[in-house]
CSV table of C-alpha atoms and ligand atoms in Angstrom, one decimal:
chain,number,residue,atom,x,y,z
A,1,MET,CA,22.2,1.8,7.3
A,2,THR,CA,19.4,0.2,5.6
A,3,SER,CA,18.1,-3.0,6.8
A,4,SER,CA,17.0,-5.5,4.4
A,5,PHE,CA,15.9,-7.8,7.1
A,6,ILE,CA,12.3,-7.4,6.9
A,7,VAL,CA,9.5,-9.8,7.9
A,8,ALA,CA,6.1,-8.6,6.4
A,9,ILE,CA,3.0,-10.3,8.1
A,10,ASP,CA,-0.5,-9.5,6.8
A,11,GLY,CA,-3.8,-10.8,7.4
A,12,PRO,CA,-7.4,-10.0,8.4
A,13,ALA,CA,-8.6,-9.0,11.8
A,14,ALA,CA,-7.7,-11.5,14.8
A,15,SER,CA,-6.0,-14.0,12.5
A,16,GLY,CA,-3.1,-13.8,15.3
A,17,LYS,CA,-0.8,-11.8,13.1
A,18,GLY,CA,0.1,-9.3,16.2
A,19,THR,CA,0.6,-12.2,18.4
A,20,LEU,CA,3.1,-13.8,15.9
A,21,ALA,CA,4.8,-10.7,15.0
A,22,ARG,CA,5.5,-9.8,18.6
A,23,ARG,CA,7.0,-13.2,19.5
A,24,LEU,CA,9.1,-13.4,16.0
A,25,ALA,CA,10.5,-10.0,16.7
A,26,ALA,CA,11.6,-10.9,20.2
A,27,THR,CA,13.1,-14.2,19.1
A,28,LEU,CA,14.8,-12.5,16.2
A,29,GLY,CA,16.1,-9.6,18.0
A,30,PHE,CA,14.1,-7.3,15.7
A,31,ALA,CA,12.0,-4.3,16.1
A,32,HIS,CA,8.4,-4.6,15.7
A,33,LEU,CA,5.6,-2.4,14.3
A,34,ASP,CA,1.9,-3.0,14.4
A,35,THR,CA,0.8,-0.8,11.5
A,36,GLY,CA,-2.8,-1.3,12.2
A,37,ALA,CA,-2.1,0.9,15.6
A,38,LEU,CA,-1.2,3.7,13.2
A,39,TYR,CA,-4.7,3.6,11.4
A,40,ARG,CA,-6.2,3.0,14.9
A,41,ALA,CA,-4.5,6.1,16.2
A,42,VAL,CA,-5.8,8.2,13.4
A,43,GLY,CA,-9.3,6.7,14.0
A,44,LEU,CA,-8.9,7.6,17.8
A,45,THR,CA,-7.8,11.0,17.1
A,46,LEU,CA,-10.9,11.8,15.0
A,47,LEU,CA,-13.3,10.3,17.4
A,48,ARG,CA,-11.7,12.2,20.4
A,49,ALA,CA,-12.0,15.5,18.4
A,50,GLY,CA,-15.8,14.7,17.8
A,51,HIS,CA,-15.6,13.8,14.2
A,52,ALA,CA,-17.3,11.2,12.3
A,53,PRO,CA,-15.1,8.3,11.2
A,54,ASP,CA,-16.2,9.0,7.7
A,55,ASP,CA,-15.2,12.7,7.7
A,56,THR,CA,-12.5,12.5,5.1
A,57,GLN,CA,-11.1,15.8,5.4
A,58,ALA,CA,-10.9,15.4,9.2
A,59,ALA,CA,-9.2,11.9,8.7
A,60,ILE,CA,-6.5,13.5,6.3
A,61,ALA,CA,-5.7,16.3,8.7
A,62,ALA,CA,-5.4,13.6,11.6
A,63,ALA,CA,-2.9,11.5,9.6
A,64,GLN,CA,-1.0,14.3,8.4
A,65,GLY,CA,-0.7,15.6,12.0
A,66,LEU,CA,0.7,12.4,13.2
A,67,ASP,CA,4.5,12.5,14.0
A,68,ALA,CA,6.6,10.3,16.1
A,69,ALA,CA,6.1,12.6,19.1
A,70,THR,CA,2.3,12.2,18.9
A,71,VAL,CA,1.8,8.5,17.5
A,72,LEU,CA,3.9,6.8,20.1
A,73,PRO,CA,1.9,7.9,23.4
A,74,LEU,CA,-1.1,6.8,21.5
A,75,MET,CA,0.3,3.5,20.5
A,76,ASN,CA,0.2,2.6,24.2
A,77,ASP,CA,-3.3,4.1,24.8
A,78,PRO,CA,-5.6,1.2,25.8
A,79,ALA,CA,-8.6,3.1,23.9
A,80,LEU,CA,-6.8,2.1,20.7
A,81,ARG,CA,-8.1,-1.8,21.2
A,82,GLN,CA,-11.8,-0.7,21.4
A,83,ASP,CA,-14.2,-1.8,18.9
A,84,ALA,CA,-15.3,1.5,17.8
A,85,VAL,CA,-11.7,2.7,17.2
A,86,ALA,CA,-11.3,-0.6,15.0
A,87,VAL,CA,-14.1,0.5,13.0
A,88,ALA,CA,-13.1,3.9,12.5
A,89,ALA,CA,-9.4,2.7,11.6
A,90,SER,CA,-10.9,0.6,8.9
A,91,LYS,CA,-13.1,3.6,7.6
A,92,VAL,CA,-10.0,6.1,7.7
A,93,SER,CA,-7.9,3.6,5.8
A,94,VAL,CA,-9.9,3.7,2.6
A,95,VAL,CA,-8.6,7.3,2.1
A,96,PRO,CA,-5.7,7.3,-0.2
A,97,GLU,CA,-4.1,10.5,1.4
A,98,VAL,CA,-4.5,9.2,5.0
A,99,ARG,CA,-2.4,5.8,3.7
A,100,ALA,CA,0.1,8.1,1.9
A,101,ALA,CA,0.7,10.2,5.2
A,102,LEU,CA,1.4,6.9,7.0
A,103,LEU,CA,3.6,5.3,4.5
A,104,ASP,CA,7.1,7.0,5.1
A,105,PHE,CA,6.6,6.5,8.8
A,106,GLN,CA,6.2,2.6,8.3
A,107,ARG,CA,8.9,2.4,5.4
A,108,ASN,CA,11.3,4.4,7.6
A,109,PHE,CA,10.9,2.0,10.4
A,110,ALA,CA,11.3,-1.1,8.4
A,111,ASN,CA,14.6,0.3,6.5
A,112,HIS,CA,16.0,1.8,9.8
A,113,PRO,CA,14.7,-0.2,12.8
A,114,PRO,CA,14.9,1.8,16.1
A,115,GLY,CA,17.1,0.8,19.1
A,116,GLY,CA,19.9,-0.6,16.9
A,117,ALA,CA,18.0,-3.8,15.8
A,118,LYS,CA,19.2,-5.6,12.9
A,119,GLY,CA,15.7,-5.9,11.3
A,120,ALA,CA,12.2,-5.5,11.7
A,121,VAL,CA,8.9,-7.2,11.7
A,122,LEU,CA,5.8,-5.2,10.5
A,123,ASP,CA,2.1,-6.6,10.6
A,124,GLY,CA,-0.9,-5.1,8.9
A,125,ARG,CA,-2.9,-5.5,5.6
A,126,ASP,CA,-0.5,-4.0,2.8
A,127,VAL,CA,3.0,-4.7,4.5
A,128,GLY,CA,4.0,-7.4,1.9
A,129,THR,CA,2.1,-5.8,-1.1
A,130,VAL,CA,2.7,-2.1,-0.5
A,131,VAL,CA,4.7,-0.8,2.3
A,132,CYS,CA,7.8,-3.4,2.0
A,133,PRO,CA,7.1,-5.2,-1.5
A,134,GLY,CA,10.9,-6.2,-1.3
A,135,ALA,CA,10.7,-7.8,2.1
A,136,PRO,CA,12.4,-11.2,1.8
A,137,ALA,CA,10.0,-13.1,4.2
A,138,LYS,CA,6.2,-12.4,3.8
A,139,LEU,CA,3.4,-14.3,5.6
A,140,TYR,CA,-0.2,-14.1,5.1
A,141,VAL,CA,-2.0,-15.2,8.3
A,142,THR,CA,-5.6,-16.1,8.3
A,143,ALA,CA,-8.4,-18.1,10.1
A,144,ASP,CA,-12.0,-18.8,9.6
A,145,VAL,CA,-14.1,-15.7,10.1
A,146,GLU,CA,-16.0,-17.5,13.1
A,147,VAL,CA,-12.8,-18.4,14.8
A,148,ARG,CA,-11.4,-15.0,14.6
A,149,ALA,CA,-14.7,-13.5,16.1
A,150,ARG,CA,-14.4,-16.0,19.0
A,151,ARG,CA,-10.9,-14.9,19.6
A,152,ARG,CA,-11.9,-11.1,19.5
A,153,LEU,CA,-14.8,-11.8,21.7
A,154,SER,CA,-12.6,-13.2,24.5
A,155,GLU,CA,-10.0,-10.6,23.9
A,156,LEU,CA,-12.7,-7.8,24.5
A,157,ARG,CA,-14.2,-9.6,27.6
A,158,ASN,CA,-10.8,-9.9,28.9
A,159,THR,CA,-10.5,-6.1,28.9
A,160,GLY,CA,-13.9,-5.8,30.7
A,161,ALA,CA,-15.8,-4.7,27.8
A,162,GLU,CA,-19.4,-6.1,27.2
A,163,ALA,CA,-19.4,-8.0,23.9
A,164,ILE,CA,-21.8,-10.2,21.9
A,165,TYR,CA,-20.6,-12.9,19.7
A,166,GLU,CA,-23.2,-12.1,17.0
A,167,ALA,CA,-22.3,-8.4,16.9
A,168,VAL,CA,-18.5,-9.1,16.9
A,169,LEU,CA,-18.7,-11.5,14.2
A,170,GLU,CA,-21.0,-9.0,11.9
A,171,ASP,CA,-18.4,-6.2,12.7
A,172,MET,CA,-15.7,-8.4,11.5
A,173,LYS,CA,-17.4,-9.4,8.3
A,174,VAL,CA,-18.1,-5.9,7.5
A,175,ARG,CA,-14.5,-4.8,8.3
A,176,ASP,CA,-13.0,-7.7,6.3
A,177,ALA,CA,-15.2,-6.7,3.2
A,178,ARG,CA,-14.2,-3.0,3.5
A,179,ASP,CA,-10.6,-4.0,3.9
A,180,SER,CA,-10.5,-6.3,0.9
A,181,GLN,CA,-12.5,-4.4,-1.4
A,182,ARG,CA,-11.0,-0.6,-1.0
A,183,ALA,CA,-9.4,0.5,-4.1
A,184,VAL,CA,-6.0,1.5,-2.7
A,185,ALA,CA,-3.8,-1.1,-0.9
A,186,PRO,CA,-6.8,-3.8,-0.3
A,187,LEU,CA,-6.0,-6.6,2.1
A,188,LYS,CA,-4.8,-9.6,-0.3
A,189,PRO,CA,-1.8,-11.9,0.0
A,190,ALA,CA,1.2,-10.8,-1.7
A,191,VAL,CA,2.1,-13.3,-4.5
A,192,ASP,CA,5.1,-14.5,-2.7
A,193,ALA,CA,3.6,-14.8,0.8
A,194,PHE,CA,3.6,-18.0,3.0
A,195,LEU,CA,0.0,-18.8,3.8
A,196,LEU,CA,-0.6,-19.6,7.4
A,197,ASP,CA,-4.2,-20.7,8.1
A,198,THR,CA,-4.5,-20.9,12.0
A,199,SER,CA,-8.0,-22.0,12.1
A,200,MET,CA,-6.8,-25.3,13.7
A,201,MET,CA,-3.6,-24.0,15.3
A,202,ASP,CA,-2.9,-22.5,18.6
A,203,ALA,CA,-0.3,-19.5,18.8
A,204,GLU,CA,2.6,-21.9,19.5
A,205,GLN,CA,1.9,-24.1,16.4
A,206,ALA,CA,1.6,-20.9,14.4
A,207,PHE,CA,4.9,-19.7,15.5
A,208,VAL,CA,6.7,-23.1,14.8
A,209,ALA,CA,5.1,-22.8,11.2
A,210,ALA,CA,6.3,-19.3,10.8
A,211,THR,CA,9.7,-19.9,12.1
A,212,ASP,CA,10.0,-23.1,9.7
A,213,PHE,CA,9.1,-20.8,6.8
A,214,ILE,CA,11.7,-18.0,7.7
A,215,ARG,CA,14.4,-20.3,8.3
A,216,SER,CA,14.0,-21.7,4.8
A,217,ARG,CA,14.7,-18.0,3.4
A,218,PRO,CA,18.1,-17.6,2.5
A,219,ALA,CA,17.9,-13.7,3.4
A,220,PHE,CA,17.8,-14.8,6.9
A,221,PRO,CA,21.0,-16.7,7.7
A,222,GLY,CA,21.7,-17.9,11.3
A,223,PHE,CA,18.9,-15.8,12.6
A,224,LEU,CA,16.7,-18.8,14.0
B,1,LIG,N1,-3.2,-19.3,16.7
B,1,LIG,C1,-3.9,-18.7,17.8
B,1,LIG,N2,-4.8,-19.5,18.1
B,1,LIG,C2,-5.5,-19.1,19.3
B,1,LIG,N3,-5.6,-17.9,19.7
B,1,LIG,C3,-4.7,-16.9,18.9
B,1,LIG,C4,-3.9,-17.4,18.1
B,1,LIG,N4,-3.1,-16.3,17.7
B,1,LIG,C5,-3.6,-15.4,18.5
B,1,LIG,N5,-4.6,-15.7,19.2
B,1,LIG,C6,-5.3,-14.8,20.2
B,1,LIG,O1,-6.2,-14.2,19.5
B,1,LIG,C7,-6.6,-12.8,19.7
B,1,LIG,C8,-6.3,-12.0,18.5
B,1,LIG,O2,-4.7,-12.2,18.0
B,1,LIG,P1,-3.9,-11.1,17.5
B,1,LIG,O3,-2.5,-11.4,17.4
B,1,LIG,O4,-4.2,-9.7,18.3
B,1,LIG,O5,-4.7,-10.7,16.2
B,1,LIG,P2,-4.5,-9.9,14.9
B,1,LIG,O6,-3.1,-9.0,15.3
B,1,LIG,O7,-4.3,-10.5,13.6
B,1,LIG,O8,-5.7,-8.9,15.0
B,1,LIG,C9,-5.6,-12.5,20.7
B,1,LIG,O9,-6.2,-12.7,22.1
B,1,LIG,C10,-4.5,-13.8,20.8
B,1,LIG,O10,-4.0,-14.0,22.0
B,2,LIG,N1,-1.5,-1.9,7.0
B,2,LIG,C1,-2.6,-1.7,7.5
B,2,LIG,C2,-3.0,-1.9,8.9
B,2,LIG,C3,-4.4,-1.6,9.2
B,2,LIG,N2,-5.0,-1.1,8.4
B,2,LIG,C4,-6.6,-0.7,8.8
B,2,LIG,O1,-6.5,-0.5,10.1
B,2,LIG,C5,-7.6,-1.3,10.8
B,2,LIG,C6,-7.1,-1.9,12.1
B,2,LIG,O2,-6.1,-2.7,12.1
B,2,LIG,P1,-5.6,-3.7,13.1
B,2,LIG,O3,-4.6,-4.6,12.5
B,2,LIG,O4,-5.4,-2.9,14.5
B,2,LIG,O5,-6.9,-4.4,13.3
B,2,LIG,P2,-7.0,-6.0,14.0
B,2,LIG,O6,-6.6,-7.0,13.1
B,2,LIG,O7,-6.2,-6.0,15.4
B,2,LIG,O8,-8.5,-6.3,14.3
B,2,LIG,C7,-8.1,-2.5,9.8
B,2,LIG,O9,-9.2,-3.0,9.8
B,2,LIG,C8,-7.5,-2.0,8.4
B,2,LIG,O10,-8.6,-1.1,7.8
B,2,LIG,C9,-4.7,-0.9,7.0
B,2,LIG,O11,-5.6,-0.5,6.2
B,2,LIG,N3,-3.5,-1.0,6.7
């Protein structure tokens, strides 16, 4: 059976989309897919094989080689969260063949959520625009880049990594620019997305604003 209960959440790095997506999925009883983790898995595979992150042919081979059996263990690998892996993910994600290789997995997850879930929440950069353009609830989560850099900094420090604010901020600006300016599936809000700026909101306030929006969508009767 194909599910039409899809919540699409997009936005730039450290805007809070993953935090929101996980909590929404738990509340709705839906499955959750962090689509960024798929691009990070490609980046990590490439780095571990000793390739440069901008080696296009190696990136295509890594993406085409990922299947459910190889990707699932990688999704829980702590190395996936390293900043170098985020940068590699952003580099491989400009390659159209890499995006094409990951598309079926994402659409299949959205339309046939695992574990008997009634619906799915996907977060990333192009879920509402490319992966699931027909999703009945789309959110675009953002925040000022300085706020996002501070969030990512404390996240990195909490994992024991040494991180400097200025470097994290600079990395984030470069990655935002690359993600927004690429030719294929650039980061941008879908025309029908609900814009949620979390610069002045904590995670609880963002969750309340998101659930108010989803509750207003006729396609989600009685879920919240
Ligand atoms: N609204 C918010 N206010 C403050 N911190 C937040 C908020 N949402 C998420 N965070 C924190 O910011 C960091 C990045 O959030 P995350 O959900 O991983 O962002 P993304 O998935 O967009 O990269 C995490 O440490 C998370 O706990
Ligand atoms: N749907 C998606 C998700 C991620 N990505 C790429 O993957 C990188 C890492 O994504 P992520 O969501 O894990 O990054 P953060 O927002 O957690 O920093 C992004 O910078 C994008 O370049 C993408 O191109 N399309």
